[in-house]
């Protein structure tokens, strides 16, 4: 029965591809640099775009959404992979996009969730965000400003700022984890499903600091990082270091597109993604968390009309 089901699924994908038009234009998907989860996500989306929709798609590694979203807005890139928080700022013309709203960027789909956690040494007395006061944490993030923004949002939950901690300059989040492994900082913050965190757990071990989830604290976090939420997770093979119920920061990873990308093309892409999760997971295991029934999440940024057609048909949106 399993073989028959797989054969049927394969036949359905081939049938879908056979009816899809061949798009002569190359559609680029902007992502973070190669080796990042955003790049791998873009590769998974490109796989479906090429093999199912018949789209000439290619992944173009850049410097992250601060670079790719303006390129999508101008039409130089047709698609990109970005985090909801950065996309919300781009739409509003705030934070790293201050005075430069990217009004021609549209959301296509939520593909998975970025989960961030604050971690400290297992024997550390740091048990809450408030306990970070006076402690050494990474700062600066000249090459990954979103990392600094996430830190500010989390510190704000306890009415703290970088003035209340001892900042240790780091160009990006990866260096911050390296500094934790080297004993240069007392606590760190990074994607809990990343390979870097597995490396840190194997090297030194750590515990996660559970975030407060009361409405007032969550509101303080969202005041700096709109589109983020507090999510409770439990032990899982995907979460190294999570030994019990733990509150972490979550922000959806999304596919975005320029508003001029044809509606029918975006509709077909969204539909193909929903029908071919296994194909995307085969391309990138991190897509295992992709939920075809939750591709629409209102983050305060307009969705592409082609995508909205599919979400209304499936009842995900009104």
mmCIF file of C-alpha atoms in Angstrom:
data_model
loop_
_atom_site.group_PDB
_atom_site.id
_atom_site.type_symbol
_atom_site.label_atom_id
_atom_site.label_comp_id
_atom_site.label_asym_id
_atom_site.label_seq_id
_atom_site.Cartn_x
_atom_site.Cartn_y
_atom_site.Cartn_z
ATOM 1 C CA UNK A 1 0.000 0.000 0.000
ATOM 2 C CA UNK A 2 2.882 2.328 0.804
ATOM 3 C CA UNK A 3 4.421 1.748 -2.639
ATOM 4 C CA UNK A 4 1.083 2.411 -4.314
ATOM 5 C CA UNK A 5 0.611 5.624 -2.318
ATOM 6 C CA UNK A 6 4.092 6.842 -3.248
ATOM 7 C CA UNK A 7 3.509 5.986 -6.885
ATOM 8 C CA UNK A 8 0.215 7.865 -6.850
ATOM 9 C CA UNK A 9 1.869 10.895 -5.250
ATOM 10 C CA UNK A 10 4.619 10.800 -7.865
ATOM 11 C CA UNK A 11 2.092 10.520 -10.680
ATOM 12 C CA UNK A 12 0.172 13.477 -9.289
ATOM 13 C CA UNK A 13 3.333 15.590 -9.207
ATOM 14 C CA UNK A 14 4.212 14.608 -12.778
ATOM 15 C CA UNK A 15 0.683 15.359 -13.928
ATOM 16 C CA UNK A 16 0.873 18.761 -12.270
ATOM 17 C CA UNK A 17 4.209 19.439 -13.969
ATOM 18 C CA UNK A 18 2.866 18.316 -17.334
ATOM 19 C CA UNK A 19 0.059 20.844 -17.182
ATOM 20 C CA UNK A 20 2.288 23.654 -15.931
ATOM 21 C CA UNK A 21 3.513 26.124 -18.552
ATOM 22 C CA UNK A 22 7.224 26.458 -19.226
ATOM 23 C CA UNK A 23 8.374 29.842 -17.929
ATOM 24 C CA UNK A 24 11.261 31.104 -20.088
ATOM 25 C CA UNK A 25 12.347 33.806 -17.661
ATOM 26 C CA UNK A 26 14.754 32.875 -14.864
ATOM 27 C CA UNK A 27 13.303 33.607 -11.435
ATOM 28 C CA UNK A 28 15.952 34.229 -8.783
ATOM 29 C CA UNK A 29 15.394 33.467 -5.087
ATOM 30 C CA UNK A 30 17.545 35.663 -2.847
ATOM 31 C CA UNK A 31 18.770 34.144 0.422
ATOM 32 C CA UNK A 32 21.400 34.412 3.131
ATOM 33 C CA UNK A 33 24.893 33.105 2.231
ATOM 34 C CA UNK A 34 25.408 29.480 1.231
ATOM 35 C CA UNK A 35 25.538 27.195 4.256
ATOM 36 C CA UNK A 36 22.749 29.030 6.068
ATOM 37 C CA UNK A 37 19.317 27.550 6.728
ATOM 38 C CA UNK A 38 17.783 30.342 4.626
ATOM 39 C CA UNK A 39 19.880 29.245 1.637
ATOM 40 C CA UNK A 40 18.821 25.612 2.147
ATOM 41 C CA UNK A 41 15.187 26.707 2.410
ATOM 42 C CA UNK A 42 15.505 28.612 -0.853
ATOM 43 C CA UNK A 43 17.007 25.530 -2.499
ATOM 44 C CA UNK A 44 14.024 23.426 -1.358
ATOM 45 C CA UNK A 45 11.558 25.959 -2.787
ATOM 46 C CA UNK A 46 13.563 26.153 -6.028
ATOM 47 C CA UNK A 47 13.414 22.351 -6.314
ATOM 48 C CA UNK A 48 9.611 22.396 -6.335
ATOM 49 C CA UNK A 49 9.532 25.446 -8.606
ATOM 50 C CA UNK A 50 11.693 23.692 -11.199
ATOM 51 C CA UNK A 51 10.507 20.095 -10.971
ATOM 52 C CA UNK A 52 6.788 20.670 -10.473
ATOM 53 C CA UNK A 53 5.897 24.127 -11.760
ATOM 54 C CA UNK A 54 8.380 24.154 -14.630
ATOM 55 C CA UNK A 55 9.942 27.378 -13.417
ATOM 56 C CA UNK A 56 13.531 28.287 -14.228
ATOM 57 C CA UNK A 57 14.461 29.079 -10.643
ATOM 58 C CA UNK A 58 17.868 29.608 -9.085
ATOM 59 C CA UNK A 59 19.041 30.457 -5.577
ATOM 60 C CA UNK A 60 21.117 33.637 -5.299
ATOM 61 C CA UNK A 61 23.036 33.909 -1.993
ATOM 62 C CA UNK A 62 23.313 37.476 -0.720
ATOM 63 C CA UNK A 63 23.868 39.212 2.613
ATOM 64 C CA UNK A 64 20.502 38.323 4.086
ATOM 65 C CA UNK A 65 17.072 39.996 3.971
ATOM 66 C CA UNK A 66 18.472 43.482 4.570
ATOM 67 C CA UNK A 67 20.007 43.062 1.103
ATOM 68 C CA UNK A 68 17.519 40.754 -0.621
ATOM 69 C CA UNK A 69 14.256 42.491 0.291
ATOM 70 C CA UNK A 70 15.225 45.798 -1.386
ATOM 71 C CA UNK A 71 16.250 43.750 -4.453
ATOM 72 C CA UNK A 72 12.844 42.052 -4.435
ATOM 73 C CA UNK A 73 11.167 45.427 -3.979
ATOM 74 C CA UNK A 74 12.964 46.806 -7.054
ATOM 75 C CA UNK A 75 12.265 43.680 -9.097
ATOM 76 C CA UNK A 76 15.926 42.705 -9.501
ATOM 77 C CA UNK A 77 15.068 39.561 -7.535
ATOM 78 C CA UNK A 78 11.649 37.972 -7.999
ATOM 79 C CA UNK A 79 11.621 35.973 -4.764
ATOM 80 C CA UNK A 80 13.466 35.786 -1.464
ATOM 81 C CA UNK A 81 13.573 33.882 1.816
ATOM 82 C CA UNK A 82 13.240 36.138 4.854
ATOM 83 C CA UNK A 83 12.199 36.195 8.498
ATOM 84 C CA UNK A 84 8.807 37.721 9.309
ATOM 85 C CA UNK A 85 10.306 40.333 11.651
ATOM 86 C CA UNK A 86 12.636 41.754 9.006
ATOM 87 C CA UNK A 87 9.888 41.670 6.381
ATOM 88 C CA UNK A 88 7.559 43.615 8.680
ATOM 89 C CA UNK A 89 10.229 46.275 9.170
ATOM 90 C CA UNK A 90 10.798 46.418 5.416
ATOM 91 C CA UNK A 91 7.102 46.997 4.797
ATOM 92 C CA UNK A 92 6.893 49.674 7.493
ATOM 93 C CA UNK A 93 10.149 51.422 6.597
ATOM 94 C CA UNK A 94 11.442 51.051 10.153
ATOM 95 C CA UNK A 95 14.582 49.814 11.941
ATOM 96 C CA UNK A 96 17.185 48.766 9.329
ATOM 97 C CA UNK A 97 14.829 50.086 6.606
ATOM 98 C CA UNK A 98 14.155 53.415 8.326
ATOM 99 C CA UNK A 99 12.681 55.881 5.852
ATOM 100 C CA UNK A 100 12.820 53.342 3.021
ATOM 101 C CA UNK A 101 9.599 51.275 3.047
ATOM 102 C CA UNK A 102 9.671 48.307 0.676
ATOM 103 C CA UNK A 103 6.048 48.517 -0.470
ATOM 104 C CA UNK A 104 6.357 46.203 -3.504
ATOM 105 C CA UNK A 105 7.330 43.140 -1.442
ATOM 106 C CA UNK A 106 4.551 40.585 -0.948
ATOM 107 C CA UNK A 107 4.372 37.497 1.266
ATOM 108 C CA UNK A 108 3.962 34.205 -0.595
ATOM 109 C CA UNK A 109 4.056 31.545 2.128
ATOM 110 C CA UNK A 110 5.208 30.603 5.599
ATOM 111 C CA UNK A 111 7.574 27.673 5.098
ATOM 112 C CA UNK A 112 8.935 26.983 8.570
ATOM 113 C CA UNK A 113 9.684 28.674 11.875
ATOM 114 C CA UNK A 114 12.890 30.227 13.152
ATOM 115 C CA UNK A 115 13.201 29.338 16.840
ATOM 116 C CA UNK A 116 15.654 31.285 18.972
ATOM 117 C CA UNK A 117 16.707 30.561 22.529
ATOM 118 C CA UNK A 118 18.901 32.150 25.181
ATOM 119 C CA UNK A 119 21.427 29.648 26.499
ATOM 120 C CA UNK A 120 23.940 29.585 29.349
ATOM 121 C CA UNK A 121 26.326 27.117 30.953
ATOM 122 C CA UNK A 122 24.610 24.186 32.675
ATOM 123 C CA UNK A 123 25.922 25.249 36.104
ATOM 124 C CA UNK A 124 25.159 28.943 35.534
ATOM 125 C CA UNK A 125 22.896 30.819 37.944
ATOM 126 C CA UNK A 126 21.246 32.493 34.943
ATOM 127 C CA UNK A 127 17.662 31.225 35.044
ATOM 128 C CA UNK A 128 15.702 34.148 33.591
ATOM 129 C CA UNK A 129 16.133 37.073 31.237
ATOM 130 C CA UNK A 130 16.430 39.377 34.248
ATOM 131 C CA UNK A 131 19.451 37.370 35.423
ATOM 132 C CA UNK A 132 21.415 38.602 32.394
ATOM 133 C CA UNK A 133 21.939 41.968 34.079
ATOM 134 C CA UNK A 134 25.660 42.586 34.460
ATOM 135 C CA UNK A 135 26.562 39.442 32.498
ATOM 136 C CA UNK A 136 28.728 39.194 29.384
ATOM 137 C CA UNK A 137 26.816 38.662 26.126
ATOM 138 C CA UNK A 138 27.678 39.214 22.466
ATOM 139 C CA UNK A 139 27.002 42.660 20.996
ATOM 140 C CA UNK A 140 27.569 44.774 17.916
ATOM 141 C CA UNK A 141 26.664 42.291 15.145
ATOM 142 C CA UNK A 142 27.941 44.582 12.378
ATOM 143 C CA UNK A 143 27.402 41.870 9.754
ATOM 144 C CA UNK A 144 24.098 40.523 11.105
ATOM 145 C CA UNK A 145 22.095 43.385 12.540
ATOM 146 C CA UNK A 146 18.989 41.263 12.965
ATOM 147 C CA UNK A 147 20.854 39.303 15.670
ATOM 148 C CA UNK A 148 21.290 42.507 17.659
ATOM 149 C CA UNK A 149 17.622 43.346 17.170
ATOM 150 C CA UNK A 150 16.550 39.935 18.495
ATOM 151 C CA UNK A 151 18.774 40.430 21.533
ATOM 152 C CA UNK A 152 17.278 43.866 22.214
ATOM 153 C CA UNK A 153 13.773 42.415 21.978
ATOM 154 C CA UNK A 154 14.567 39.649 24.466
ATOM 155 C CA UNK A 155 16.352 41.943 26.895
ATOM 156 C CA UNK A 156 13.394 44.313 26.738
ATOM 157 C CA UNK A 157 11.179 41.572 28.180
ATOM 158 C CA UNK A 158 12.937 42.231 31.505
ATOM 159 C CA UNK A 159 13.273 45.999 30.948
ATOM 160 C CA UNK A 160 16.978 45.603 30.154
ATOM 161 C CA UNK A 161 19.113 47.087 27.359
ATOM 162 C CA UNK A 162 22.682 46.541 26.201
ATOM 163 C CA UNK A 163 23.663 49.202 28.762
ATOM 164 C CA UNK A 164 22.690 46.744 31.502
ATOM 165 C CA UNK A 165 25.011 43.981 30.273
ATOM 166 C CA UNK A 166 28.691 43.686 29.381
ATOM 167 C CA UNK A 167 28.843 43.615 25.596
ATOM 168 C CA UNK A 168 31.455 41.503 23.842
ATOM 169 C CA UNK A 169 31.641 42.593 20.164
ATOM 170 C CA UNK A 170 30.883 39.896 17.581
ATOM 171 C CA UNK A 171 30.239 40.341 13.853
ATOM 172 C CA UNK A 172 27.398 37.796 13.785
ATOM 173 C CA UNK A 173 25.495 35.146 15.724
ATOM 174 C CA UNK A 174 27.864 32.338 14.746
ATOM 175 C CA UNK A 175 30.804 34.180 16.317
ATOM 176 C CA UNK A 176 28.651 34.691 19.413
ATOM 177 C CA UNK A 177 28.259 30.924 19.771
ATOM 178 C CA UNK A 178 32.006 30.491 19.226
ATOM 179 C CA UNK A 179 32.651 33.005 22.000
ATOM 180 C CA UNK A 180 30.357 31.055 24.329
ATOM 181 C CA UNK A 181 32.270 27.856 23.579
ATOM 182 C CA UNK A 182 35.490 29.743 24.288
ATOM 183 C CA UNK A 183 34.193 31.068 27.602
ATOM 184 C CA UNK A 184 34.229 34.705 26.468
ATOM 185 C CA UNK A 185 30.515 35.303 27.169
ATOM 186 C CA UNK A 186 28.213 34.108 29.948
ATOM 187 C CA UNK A 187 25.170 33.557 27.736
ATOM 188 C CA UNK A 188 24.269 33.437 24.080
ATOM 189 C CA UNK A 189 21.290 33.442 21.748
ATOM 190 C CA UNK A 190 20.927 31.610 18.435
ATOM 191 C CA UNK A 191 18.710 29.336 16.342
ATOM 192 C CA UNK A 192 18.094 26.258 18.491
ATOM 193 C CA UNK A 193 17.891 23.898 15.488
ATOM 194 C CA UNK A 194 21.145 25.043 13.893
ATOM 195 C CA UNK A 195 24.163 22.835 13.430
ATOM 196 C CA UNK A 196 26.178 25.460 15.310
ATOM 197 C CA UNK A 197 24.152 24.848 18.463
ATOM 198 C CA UNK A 198 24.692 21.102 18.162
ATOM 199 C CA UNK A 199 28.399 21.821 17.942
ATOM 200 C CA UNK A 200 28.195 23.990 21.071
ATOM 201 C CA UNK A 201 26.262 21.303 22.956
ATOM 202 C CA UNK A 202 28.850 18.677 22.062
ATOM 203 C CA UNK A 203 31.705 21.050 22.957
ATOM 204 C CA UNK A 204 30.544 22.541 26.239
ATOM 205 C CA UNK A 205 26.911 21.772 26.862
ATOM 206 C CA UNK A 206 24.372 24.373 27.939
ATOM 207 C CA UNK A 207 20.882 24.958 29.274
ATOM 208 C CA UNK A 208 18.159 27.144 27.820
ATOM 209 C CA UNK A 209 16.695 30.078 29.730
ATOM 210 C CA UNK A 210 12.900 29.936 29.479
ATOM 211 C CA UNK A 211 11.338 33.235 28.423
ATOM 212 C CA UNK A 212 8.424 34.847 30.271
ATOM 213 C CA UNK A 213 5.120 34.321 28.460
ATOM 214 C CA UNK A 214 2.851 36.771 30.265
ATOM 215 C CA UNK A 215 1.101 39.241 27.920
ATOM 216 C CA UNK A 216 3.038 42.262 29.195
ATOM 217 C CA UNK A 217 6.442 40.667 28.584
ATOM 218 C CA UNK A 218 5.433 39.360 25.153
ATOM 219 C CA UNK A 219 4.212 42.820 24.206
ATOM 220 C CA UNK A 220 7.601 44.273 25.159
ATOM 221 C CA UNK A 221 9.327 41.748 22.912
ATOM 222 C CA UNK A 222 7.008 42.462 19.998
ATOM 223 C CA UNK A 223 7.500 46.224 20.399
ATOM 224 C CA UNK A 224 11.044 45.684 19.113
ATOM 225 C CA UNK A 225 10.541 42.530 17.045
ATOM 226 C CA UNK A 226 7.072 42.677 15.434
ATOM 227 C CA UNK A 227 5.893 39.385 14.014
ATOM 228 C CA UNK A 228 7.625 37.346 16.735
ATOM 229 C CA UNK A 229 5.872 35.173 19.328
ATOM 230 C CA UNK A 230 6.757 33.191 22.461
ATOM 231 C CA UNK A 231 6.391 29.474 21.842
ATOM 232 C CA UNK A 232 6.600 26.643 24.389
ATOM 233 C CA UNK A 233 8.618 23.652 23.188
ATOM 234 C CA UNK A 234 9.572 20.363 24.817
ATOM 235 C CA UNK A 235 12.359 17.823 24.443
ATOM 236 C CA UNK A 236 12.913 16.735 20.846
ATOM 237 C CA UNK A 237 15.723 15.203 18.782
ATOM 238 C CA UNK A 238 15.723 18.500 16.866
ATOM 239 C CA UNK A 239 16.346 20.573 20.007
ATOM 240 C CA UNK A 240 19.743 19.871 21.547
ATOM 241 C CA UNK A 241 19.787 21.035 25.159
ATOM 242 C CA UNK A 242 16.020 21.235 25.665
ATOM 243 C CA UNK A 243 15.291 18.935 28.618
ATOM 244 C CA UNK A 244 11.817 20.139 29.579
ATOM 245 C CA UNK A 245 9.072 22.642 28.691
ATOM 246 C CA UNK A 246 10.877 25.792 27.575
ATOM 247 C CA UNK A 247 9.616 29.117 26.258
ATOM 248 C CA UNK A 248 11.554 30.383 23.250
ATOM 249 C CA UNK A 249 11.213 33.161 20.666
ATOM 250 C CA UNK A 250 9.709 32.130 17.339
ATOM 251 C CA UNK A 251 9.466 33.974 14.033
ATOM 252 C CA UNK A 252 8.156 32.506 10.749
ATOM 253 C CA UNK A 253 10.499 32.013 7.809
ATOM 254 C CA UNK A 254 8.640 33.180 4.715
ATOM 255 C CA UNK A 255 8.881 33.252 0.945
ATOM 256 C CA UNK A 256 8.396 36.743 -0.475
ATOM 257 C CA UNK A 257 7.898 37.952 -4.045
ATOM 258 C CA UNK A 258 7.772 41.162 -6.011
ATOM 259 C CA UNK A 259 4.200 42.357 -6.525
ATOM 260 C CA UNK A 260 4.603 42.120 -10.328
ATOM 261 C CA UNK A 261 5.296 38.366 -10.371
ATOM 262 C CA UNK A 262 2.301 36.888 -12.269
ATOM 263 C CA UNK A 263 -0.591 35.801 -10.062
ATOM 264 C CA UNK A 264 -0.973 32.454 -11.813
ATOM 265 C CA UNK A 265 2.717 31.637 -11.316
ATOM 266 C CA UNK A 266 2.589 32.375 -7.578
ATOM 267 C CA UNK A 267 -0.670 30.427 -7.244
ATOM 268 C CA UNK A 268 0.890 27.375 -8.925
ATOM 269 C CA UNK A 269 4.032 27.630 -6.802
ATOM 270 C CA UNK A 270 2.096 27.795 -3.525
ATOM 271 C CA UNK A 271 -0.129 24.897 -4.580
ATOM 272 C CA UNK A 272 2.900 22.843 -5.636
ATOM 273 C CA UNK A 273 4.681 23.500 -2.339
ATOM 274 C CA UNK A 274 1.619 22.403 -0.388
ATOM 275 C CA UNK A 275 1.396 19.164 -2.387
ATOM 276 C CA UNK A 276 5.098 18.291 -2.328
ATOM 277 C CA UNK A 277 6.377 18.544 1.234
ATOM 278 C CA UNK A 278 8.357 15.299 0.850
ATOM 279 C CA UNK A 279 10.255 16.764 -2.081
ATOM 280 C CA UNK A 280 11.249 19.825 -0.051
ATOM 281 C CA UNK A 281 12.249 17.771 2.988
ATOM 282 C CA UNK A 282 14.417 15.597 0.730
ATOM 283 C CA UNK A 283 16.160 18.791 -0.429
ATOM 284 C CA UNK A 284 16.490 20.210 3.115
ATOM 285 C CA UNK A 285 15.665 18.281 6.287
ATOM 286 C CA UNK A 286 14.891 21.551 8.037
ATOM 287 C CA UNK A 287 11.662 21.671 6.009
ATOM 288 C CA UNK A 288 10.286 18.825 8.154
ATOM 289 C CA UNK A 289 8.454 21.494 10.151
ATOM 290 C CA UNK A 290 6.696 22.854 7.064
ATOM 291 C CA UNK A 291 2.926 22.636 7.495
ATOM 292 C CA UNK A 292 0.918 22.895 4.218
ATOM 293 C CA UNK A 293 -2.163 23.806 6.265
ATOM 294 C CA UNK A 294 -0.455 26.771 7.938
ATOM 295 C CA UNK A 295 1.207 28.552 5.046
ATOM 296 C CA UNK A 296 -0.822 31.686 5.745
ATOM 297 C CA UNK A 297 -0.019 33.688 8.888
ATOM 298 C CA UNK A 298 -0.975 37.337 9.207
ATOM 299 C CA UNK A 299 2.268 39.185 10.041
ATOM 300 C CA UNK A 300 0.943 42.601 9.050
ATOM 301 C CA UNK A 301 2.444 42.507 5.544
ATOM 302 C CA UNK A 302 0.304 42.152 2.370
ATOM 303 C CA UNK A 303 0.207 38.740 0.691
ATOM 304 C CA UNK A 304 0.640 38.272 -3.026
ATOM 305 C CA UNK A 305 -2.777 38.019 -4.804
ATOM 306 C CA UNK A 306 -1.800 34.698 -6.365
ATOM 307 C CA UNK A 307 -1.031 33.237 -2.951
ATOM 308 C CA UNK A 308 -4.222 34.642 -1.430
ATOM 309 C CA UNK A 309 -6.266 32.896 -4.125
ATOM 310 C CA UNK A 310 -4.945 29.542 -2.920
ATOM 311 C CA UNK A 311 -5.355 30.352 0.786
ATOM 312 C CA UNK A 312 -8.955 31.428 0.274
ATOM 313 C CA UNK A 313 -9.695 28.261 -1.718
ATOM 314 C CA UNK A 314 -8.277 26.098 1.087
ATOM 315 C CA UNK A 315 -9.869 28.067 3.913
ATOM 316 C CA UNK A 316 -6.596 29.279 5.403
ATOM 317 C CA UNK A 317 -7.598 32.909 4.800
ATOM 318 C CA UNK A 318 -10.885 34.730 4.275
#
